[in-house]
Coordinates of C-alpha atoms in Angstrom, one line a residue:
X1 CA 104.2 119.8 142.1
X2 CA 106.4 121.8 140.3
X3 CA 108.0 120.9 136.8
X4 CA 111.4 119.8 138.1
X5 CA 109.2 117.7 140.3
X6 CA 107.0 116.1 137.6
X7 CA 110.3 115.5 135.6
X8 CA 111.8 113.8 138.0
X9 CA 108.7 111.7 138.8
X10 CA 108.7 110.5 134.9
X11 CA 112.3 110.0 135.3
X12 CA 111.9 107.6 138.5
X13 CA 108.8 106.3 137.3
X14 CA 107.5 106.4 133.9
X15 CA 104.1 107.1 132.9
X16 CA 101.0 106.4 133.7
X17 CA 102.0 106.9 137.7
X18 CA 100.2 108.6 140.1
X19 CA 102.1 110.9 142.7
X20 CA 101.3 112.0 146.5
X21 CA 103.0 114.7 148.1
X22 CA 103.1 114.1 151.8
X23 CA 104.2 117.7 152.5
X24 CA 100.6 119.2 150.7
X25 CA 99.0 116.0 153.1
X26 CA 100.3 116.9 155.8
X27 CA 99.6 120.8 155.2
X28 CA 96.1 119.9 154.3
X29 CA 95.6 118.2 157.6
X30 CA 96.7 121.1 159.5
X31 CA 94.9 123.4 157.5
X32 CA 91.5 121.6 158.4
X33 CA 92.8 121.7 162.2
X34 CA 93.0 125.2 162.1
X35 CA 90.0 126.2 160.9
X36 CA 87.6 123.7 162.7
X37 CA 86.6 123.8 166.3
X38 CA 89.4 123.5 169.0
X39 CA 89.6 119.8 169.8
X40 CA 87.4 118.2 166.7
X41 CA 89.2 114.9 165.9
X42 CA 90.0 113.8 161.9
X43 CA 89.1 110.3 160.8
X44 CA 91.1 109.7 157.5
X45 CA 88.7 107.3 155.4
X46 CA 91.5 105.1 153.9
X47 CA 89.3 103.8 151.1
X48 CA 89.9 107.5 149.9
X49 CA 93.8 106.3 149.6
X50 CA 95.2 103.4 151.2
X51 CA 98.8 104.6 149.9
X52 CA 98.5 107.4 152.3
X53 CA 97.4 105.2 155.4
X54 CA 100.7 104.8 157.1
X55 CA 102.3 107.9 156.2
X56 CA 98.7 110.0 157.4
X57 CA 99.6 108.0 160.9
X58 CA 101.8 110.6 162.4
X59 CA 98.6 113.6 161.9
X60 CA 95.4 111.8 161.1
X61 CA 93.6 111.0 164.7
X62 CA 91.4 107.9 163.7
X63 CA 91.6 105.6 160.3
X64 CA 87.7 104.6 158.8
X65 CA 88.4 100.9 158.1
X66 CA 85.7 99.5 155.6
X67 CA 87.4 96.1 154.8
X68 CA 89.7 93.4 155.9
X69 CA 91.8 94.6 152.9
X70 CA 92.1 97.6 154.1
X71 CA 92.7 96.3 158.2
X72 CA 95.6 94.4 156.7
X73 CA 96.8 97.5 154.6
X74 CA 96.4 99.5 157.7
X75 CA 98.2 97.2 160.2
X76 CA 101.2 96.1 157.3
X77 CA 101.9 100.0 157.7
X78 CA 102.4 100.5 161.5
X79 CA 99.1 102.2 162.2
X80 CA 98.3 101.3 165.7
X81 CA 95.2 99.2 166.6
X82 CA 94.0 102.2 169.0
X83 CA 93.6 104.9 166.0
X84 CA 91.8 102.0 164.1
X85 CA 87.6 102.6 163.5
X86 CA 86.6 99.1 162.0
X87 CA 83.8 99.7 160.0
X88 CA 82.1 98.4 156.5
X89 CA 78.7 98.0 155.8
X90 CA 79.9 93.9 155.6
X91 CA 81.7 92.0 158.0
X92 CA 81.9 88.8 157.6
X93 CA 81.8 86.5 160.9
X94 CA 85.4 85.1 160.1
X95 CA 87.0 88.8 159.1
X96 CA 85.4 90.4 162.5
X97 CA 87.0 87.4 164.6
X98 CA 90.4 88.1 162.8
X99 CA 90.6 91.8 163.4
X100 CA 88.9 91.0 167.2
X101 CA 91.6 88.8 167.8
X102 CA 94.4 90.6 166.7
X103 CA 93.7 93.8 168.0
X104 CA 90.7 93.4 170.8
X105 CA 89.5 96.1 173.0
X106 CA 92.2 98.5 171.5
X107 CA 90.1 99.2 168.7
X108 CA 86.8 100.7 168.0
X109 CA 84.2 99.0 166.1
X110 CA 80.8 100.4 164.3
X111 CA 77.7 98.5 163.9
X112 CA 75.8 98.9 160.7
X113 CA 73.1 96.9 161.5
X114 CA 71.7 94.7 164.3
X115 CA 73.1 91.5 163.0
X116 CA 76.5 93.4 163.2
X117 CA 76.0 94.5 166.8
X118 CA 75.1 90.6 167.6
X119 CA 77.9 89.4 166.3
X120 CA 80.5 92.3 168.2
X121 CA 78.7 91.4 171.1
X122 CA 79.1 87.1 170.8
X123 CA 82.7 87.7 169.8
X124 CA 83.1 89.8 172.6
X125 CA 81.6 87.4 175.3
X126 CA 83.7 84.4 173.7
X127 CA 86.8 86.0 173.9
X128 CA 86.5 88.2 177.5
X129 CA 87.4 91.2 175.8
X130 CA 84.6 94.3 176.2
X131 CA 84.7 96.2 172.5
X132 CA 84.2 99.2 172.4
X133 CA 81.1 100.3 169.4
X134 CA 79.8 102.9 167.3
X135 CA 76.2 102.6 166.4
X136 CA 75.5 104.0 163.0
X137 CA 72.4 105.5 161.9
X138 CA 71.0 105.6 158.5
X139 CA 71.0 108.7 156.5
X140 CA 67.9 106.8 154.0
X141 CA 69.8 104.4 152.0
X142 CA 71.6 100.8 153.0
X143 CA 74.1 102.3 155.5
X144 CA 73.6 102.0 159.2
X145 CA 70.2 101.2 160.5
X146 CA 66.9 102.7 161.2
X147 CA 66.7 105.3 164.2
X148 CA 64.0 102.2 165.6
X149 CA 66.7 100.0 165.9
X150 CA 69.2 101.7 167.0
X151 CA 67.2 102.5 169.8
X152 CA 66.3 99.8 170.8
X153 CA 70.2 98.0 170.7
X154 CA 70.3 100.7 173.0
X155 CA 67.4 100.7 175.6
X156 CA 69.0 96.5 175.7
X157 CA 72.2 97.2 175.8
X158 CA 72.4 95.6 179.4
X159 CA 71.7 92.4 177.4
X160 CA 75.5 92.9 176.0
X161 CA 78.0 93.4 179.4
X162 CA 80.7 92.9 176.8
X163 CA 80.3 95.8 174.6
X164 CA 80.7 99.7 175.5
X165 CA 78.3 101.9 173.6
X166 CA 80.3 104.8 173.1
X167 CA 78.1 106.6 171.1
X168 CA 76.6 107.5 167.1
X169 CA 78.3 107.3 164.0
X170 CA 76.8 109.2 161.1
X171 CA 77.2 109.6 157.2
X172 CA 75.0 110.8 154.3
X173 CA 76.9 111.3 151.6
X174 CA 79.8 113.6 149.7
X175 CA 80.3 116.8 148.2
X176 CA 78.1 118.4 150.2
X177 CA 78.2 121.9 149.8
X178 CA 75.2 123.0 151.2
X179 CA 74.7 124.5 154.8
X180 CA 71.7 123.8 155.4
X181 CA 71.4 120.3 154.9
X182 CA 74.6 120.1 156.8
X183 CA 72.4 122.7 159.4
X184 CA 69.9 119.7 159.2
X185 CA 72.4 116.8 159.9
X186 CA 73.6 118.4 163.2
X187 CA 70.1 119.4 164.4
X188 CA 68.7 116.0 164.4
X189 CA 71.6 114.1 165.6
X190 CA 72.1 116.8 168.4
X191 CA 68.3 115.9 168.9
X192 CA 69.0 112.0 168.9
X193 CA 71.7 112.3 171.7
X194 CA 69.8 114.2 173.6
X195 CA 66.8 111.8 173.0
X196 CA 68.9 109.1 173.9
X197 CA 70.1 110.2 177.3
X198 CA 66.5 111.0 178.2
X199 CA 64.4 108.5 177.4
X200 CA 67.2 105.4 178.7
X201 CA 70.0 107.1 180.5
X202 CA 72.0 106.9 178.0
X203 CA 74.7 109.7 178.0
X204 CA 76.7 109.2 174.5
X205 CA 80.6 110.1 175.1
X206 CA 81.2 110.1 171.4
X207 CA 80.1 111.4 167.8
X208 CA 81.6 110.3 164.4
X209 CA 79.9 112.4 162.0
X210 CA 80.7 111.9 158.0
X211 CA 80.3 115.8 156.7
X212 CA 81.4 114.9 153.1
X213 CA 83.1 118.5 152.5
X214 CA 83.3 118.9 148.7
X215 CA 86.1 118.9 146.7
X216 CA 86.1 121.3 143.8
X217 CA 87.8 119.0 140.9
X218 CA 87.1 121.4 137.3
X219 CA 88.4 125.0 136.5
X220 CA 85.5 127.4 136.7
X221 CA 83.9 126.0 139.8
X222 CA 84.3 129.5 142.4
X223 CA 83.6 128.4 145.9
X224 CA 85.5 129.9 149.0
X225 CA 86.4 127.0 150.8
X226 CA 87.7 129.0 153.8
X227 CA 84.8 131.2 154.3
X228 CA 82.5 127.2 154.2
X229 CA 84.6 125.8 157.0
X230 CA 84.1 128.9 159.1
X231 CA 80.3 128.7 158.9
X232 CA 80.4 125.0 158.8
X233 CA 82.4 125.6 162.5
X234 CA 79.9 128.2 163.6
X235 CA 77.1 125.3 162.5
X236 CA 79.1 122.7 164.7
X237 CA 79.9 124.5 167.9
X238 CA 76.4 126.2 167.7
X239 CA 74.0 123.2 166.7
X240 CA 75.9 120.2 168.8
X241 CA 74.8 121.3 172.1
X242 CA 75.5 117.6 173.8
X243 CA 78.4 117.8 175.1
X244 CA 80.6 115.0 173.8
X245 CA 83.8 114.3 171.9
X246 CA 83.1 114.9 168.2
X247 CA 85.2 113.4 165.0
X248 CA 84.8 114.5 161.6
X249 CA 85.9 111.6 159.2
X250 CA 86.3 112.8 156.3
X251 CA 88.5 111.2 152.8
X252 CA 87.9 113.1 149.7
X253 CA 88.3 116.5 151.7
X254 CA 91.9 115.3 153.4
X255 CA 93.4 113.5 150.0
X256 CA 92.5 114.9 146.8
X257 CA 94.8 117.9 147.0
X258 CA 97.9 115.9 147.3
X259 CA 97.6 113.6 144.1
X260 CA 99.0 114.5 140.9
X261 CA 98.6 111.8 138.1
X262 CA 101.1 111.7 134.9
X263 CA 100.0 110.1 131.4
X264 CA 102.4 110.9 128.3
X265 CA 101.7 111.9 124.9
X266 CA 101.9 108.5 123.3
X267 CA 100.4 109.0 119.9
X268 CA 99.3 112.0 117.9
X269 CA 97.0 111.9 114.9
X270 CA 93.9 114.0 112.9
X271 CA 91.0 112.8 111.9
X272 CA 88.4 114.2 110.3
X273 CA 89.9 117.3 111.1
X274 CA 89.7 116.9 115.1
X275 CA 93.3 116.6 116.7
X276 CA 93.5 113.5 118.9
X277 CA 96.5 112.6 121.8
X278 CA 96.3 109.2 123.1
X279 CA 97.6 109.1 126.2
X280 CA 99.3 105.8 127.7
X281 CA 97.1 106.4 130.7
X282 CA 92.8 107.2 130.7
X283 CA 89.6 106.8 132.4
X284 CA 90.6 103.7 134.1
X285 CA 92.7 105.5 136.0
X286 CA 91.4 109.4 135.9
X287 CA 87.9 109.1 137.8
X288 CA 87.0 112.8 139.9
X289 CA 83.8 112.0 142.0
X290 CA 83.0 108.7 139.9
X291 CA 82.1 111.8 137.1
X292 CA 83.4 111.0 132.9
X293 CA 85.4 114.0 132.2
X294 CA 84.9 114.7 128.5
X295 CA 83.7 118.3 128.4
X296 CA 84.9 119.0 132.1
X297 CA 88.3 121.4 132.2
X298 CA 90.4 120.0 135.2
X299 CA 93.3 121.6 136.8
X300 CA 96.3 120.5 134.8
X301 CA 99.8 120.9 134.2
X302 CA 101.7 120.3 130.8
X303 CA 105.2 119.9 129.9
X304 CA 106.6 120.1 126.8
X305 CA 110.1 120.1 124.8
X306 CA 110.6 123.0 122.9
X307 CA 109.3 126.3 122.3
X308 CA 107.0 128.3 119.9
X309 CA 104.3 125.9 119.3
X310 CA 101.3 126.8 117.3
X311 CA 97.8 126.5 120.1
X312 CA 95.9 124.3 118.5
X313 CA 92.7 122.4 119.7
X314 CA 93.0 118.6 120.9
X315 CA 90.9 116.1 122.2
X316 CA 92.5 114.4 125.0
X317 CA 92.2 110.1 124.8
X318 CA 92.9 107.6 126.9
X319 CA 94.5 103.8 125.9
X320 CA 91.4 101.9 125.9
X321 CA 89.6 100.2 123.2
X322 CA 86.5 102.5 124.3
X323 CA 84.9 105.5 122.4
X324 CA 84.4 106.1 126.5
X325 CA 88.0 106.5 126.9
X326 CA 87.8 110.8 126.9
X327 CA 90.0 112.8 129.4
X328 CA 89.1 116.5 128.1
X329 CA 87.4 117.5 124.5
X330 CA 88.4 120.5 122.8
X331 CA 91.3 121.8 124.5
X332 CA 93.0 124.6 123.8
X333 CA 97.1 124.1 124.1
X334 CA 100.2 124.4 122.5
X335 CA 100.6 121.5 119.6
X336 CA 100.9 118.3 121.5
X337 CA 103.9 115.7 120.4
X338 CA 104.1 112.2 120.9
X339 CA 106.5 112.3 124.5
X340 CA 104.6 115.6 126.0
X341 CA 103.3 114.9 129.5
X342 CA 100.3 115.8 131.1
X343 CA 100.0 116.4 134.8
X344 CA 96.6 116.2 136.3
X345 CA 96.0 117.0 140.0
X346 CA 93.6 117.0 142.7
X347 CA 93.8 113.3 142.2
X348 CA 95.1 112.3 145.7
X349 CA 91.5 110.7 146.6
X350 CA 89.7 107.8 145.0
X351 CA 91.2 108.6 141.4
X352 CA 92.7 105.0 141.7
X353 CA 90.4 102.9 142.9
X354 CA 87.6 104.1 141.2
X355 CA 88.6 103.7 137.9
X356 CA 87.6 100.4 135.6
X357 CA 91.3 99.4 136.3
X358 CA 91.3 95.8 135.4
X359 CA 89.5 96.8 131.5
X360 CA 91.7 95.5 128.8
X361 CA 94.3 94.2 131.4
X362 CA 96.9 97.0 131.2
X363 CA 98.9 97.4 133.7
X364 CA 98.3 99.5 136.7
X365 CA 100.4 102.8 136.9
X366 CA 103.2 103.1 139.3
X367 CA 103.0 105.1 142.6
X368 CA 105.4 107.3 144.3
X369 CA 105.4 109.0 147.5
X370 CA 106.7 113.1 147.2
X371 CA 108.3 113.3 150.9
X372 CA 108.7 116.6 152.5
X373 CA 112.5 116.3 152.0
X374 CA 111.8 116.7 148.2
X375 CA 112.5 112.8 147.3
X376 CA 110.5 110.9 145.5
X377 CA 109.9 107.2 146.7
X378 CA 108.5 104.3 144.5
X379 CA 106.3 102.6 146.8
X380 CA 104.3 100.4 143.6
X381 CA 105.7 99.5 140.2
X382 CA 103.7 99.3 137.1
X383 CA 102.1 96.1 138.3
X384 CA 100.9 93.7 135.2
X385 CA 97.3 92.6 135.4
X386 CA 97.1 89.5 133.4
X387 CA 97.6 87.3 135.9
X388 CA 94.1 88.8 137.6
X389 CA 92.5 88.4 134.6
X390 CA 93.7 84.7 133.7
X391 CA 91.5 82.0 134.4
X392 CA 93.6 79.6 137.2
X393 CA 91.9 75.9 136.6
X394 CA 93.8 73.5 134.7
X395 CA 92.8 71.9 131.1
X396 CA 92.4 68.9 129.9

């Protein structure tokens, strides 16, 4: 964002508020399209952003559900029911039969577990409508289930005339830089499909495969994202040799380059002779990658009034009642005043969910949406939290 930008984002506002820039979105989408294979589908994963959902409609291809929360987000903000992937490692019987009900067949479901698939599939024959599913297979941890399994909810899929088995979902994890492991990933579920068709006829049309492409959030870190995605495409086109529709669904990757967040200068003081800035905003609403900051250097802007200001070295606080509560130690800029504002970016993914939000019941920042015209929109006040925090039974 540029300065005028930031300015007029305080203006419309006020600080703490976090900002997302549809036009870097929607470039960063296209940018992905361009250099992945020709016809690789994007699956946004809205609990990245849910503010982005509806406006990511118009060039995201599929929308990772995890939560009835976020079905209703998704469906209050005109995404239709057919780019919908309703998935969650917990569904509860009376959520499923909601989202079944409202949207049916259009949508595509994911099975995390046998239990899951049973329930798809008595929904299903209840109702007359044939769903169509995504079996997911464990990367090692609680996600998805064992390869055992999902082979056998396979080789008995006859058992279950109302679901369609359209193929595999996959995902292992996040800021994954490394080729080979990603190398790794394709070869064994390019061996699974094959495995599949083979041993029970079972020709998959579909692959929804989590990559977790890393985001590079601190100054210092070099990586060459261009020349990654290139070789990442080379692993793809040369390691998937099933022939089948393939999505990438990705969250961090897509959204983090679009956020800025904005915290002013709210008090200045020395002690001990360290310079601290407390900052109306903090960790509760700064979290990169679930990391503390502290002695990480992220990409930042700062305006200030005035001109000629001495550098100085400052320690960067948040508002909370925490010793925790540390943005950036030992930072290097011009003198900092009470009303200077800081502009931290790279913040477009999980920065505002992540953080302990609801500590000390401040209010949660405002949120605009930067349009591609150059307008800002206020799409979220500064919404209080007391009433979250309050106990609701009566006294006596």
């Amino acid at each position: 964002m540029t300065p005028y930008q930031l300015e007029m984002a305080r203006a419309q506002l006020g600080t703490p508020c976090y900002v997302f820039d549809l036009g870097a979105l929607h470039a960063r989408l296209d940018l992905l399209r361009a250099s992945l294979p020709e016809g690789v589908q994007l699956c946004y994963a809205v609990k990245a952003n849910p503010f982005l959902a509806q406006s990511a409609a118009q060039w995201a291809d599929r929308f990772e559900v995890c939560s009835y929360g976020e079905y209703q987000v998704c469906r209050a903000g005109g995404v239709p029911p057919e780019q919908l992937v309703l998935s969650g490692v917990y569904k509860s019987e009376a959520e499923t039969a909601a989202m079944v009900d409202e949207v049916g067949d259009r949508a595509v479901y994911t099975a995390e577990s046998e239990g899951q698939f049973l329930l798809l599939s008595r929904l299903a024959a209840a109702r007359g409508k044939r769903l169509r599913v995504l079996l997911r297979l464990t990367s090692g941890n609680q996600f998805g289930m064992d390869r055992t399994v999902l082979e056998r909810l396979v080789r008995t899929r006859g058992d279950h005339p109302w679901l369609e088995l359209l193929g595999i979902q996959f995902f292992s994890g996040t800021q994954k830089a490394s080729e080979k492991k990603l190398a790794r990933e394709i070869a064994r579920l390019d061996e699974l499909l094959h495995f599949l068709a083979d041993e029970y006829g079972f020709r998959a049309r579909e692959l929804e495969y989590g990559p977790g492409f890393p985001v590079r959030y601190f100054q210092g870190e070099d990586w060459d994202e261009g020349l990654f995605l290139d070789h990442f495409s080379r692993l793809l086109r040369e390691g998937l040799t099933w022939p089948c529709a393939v999505t990438l669904e990705l969250g961090r990757s897509i959204a983090a380059s679009c956020g800025t967040y904005l915290t002013g200068v709210a008090d200045v003081k020395r002690n001990r002779g360290e310079n601290y800035a407390i900052l109306d905003g903090g960790m509760h609403h700064l979290v990169y990658f679930g990391q503390t900051m502290a002695m990480k250097l992220p990409h930042f802007q700062i305006l200030q009034d005035g001109k000629d200001r001495p550098e100085e070295v400052w320690n960067l606080c948040g508002a909370l009642c925490t010793a925790n509560d540390i943005l950036v130690k030992q930072l290097s800029v011009p003198a900092l005043r009470v009303g200077d504002l800081f502009a931290f970016e790279r913040t477009g993914a999980y920065c505002m969910t992540e953080g302990i939000s609801l500590f000390l019941t401040r209010a949660l920042p405002a949120v605009g949406l930067l349009g591609e015209d150059g307008a800002i929109r206020q799409v979220r006040g500064h919404l209080p939290t007391a009433p979250l925090n309050t106990p609701s039974f009566e006294t006596r």
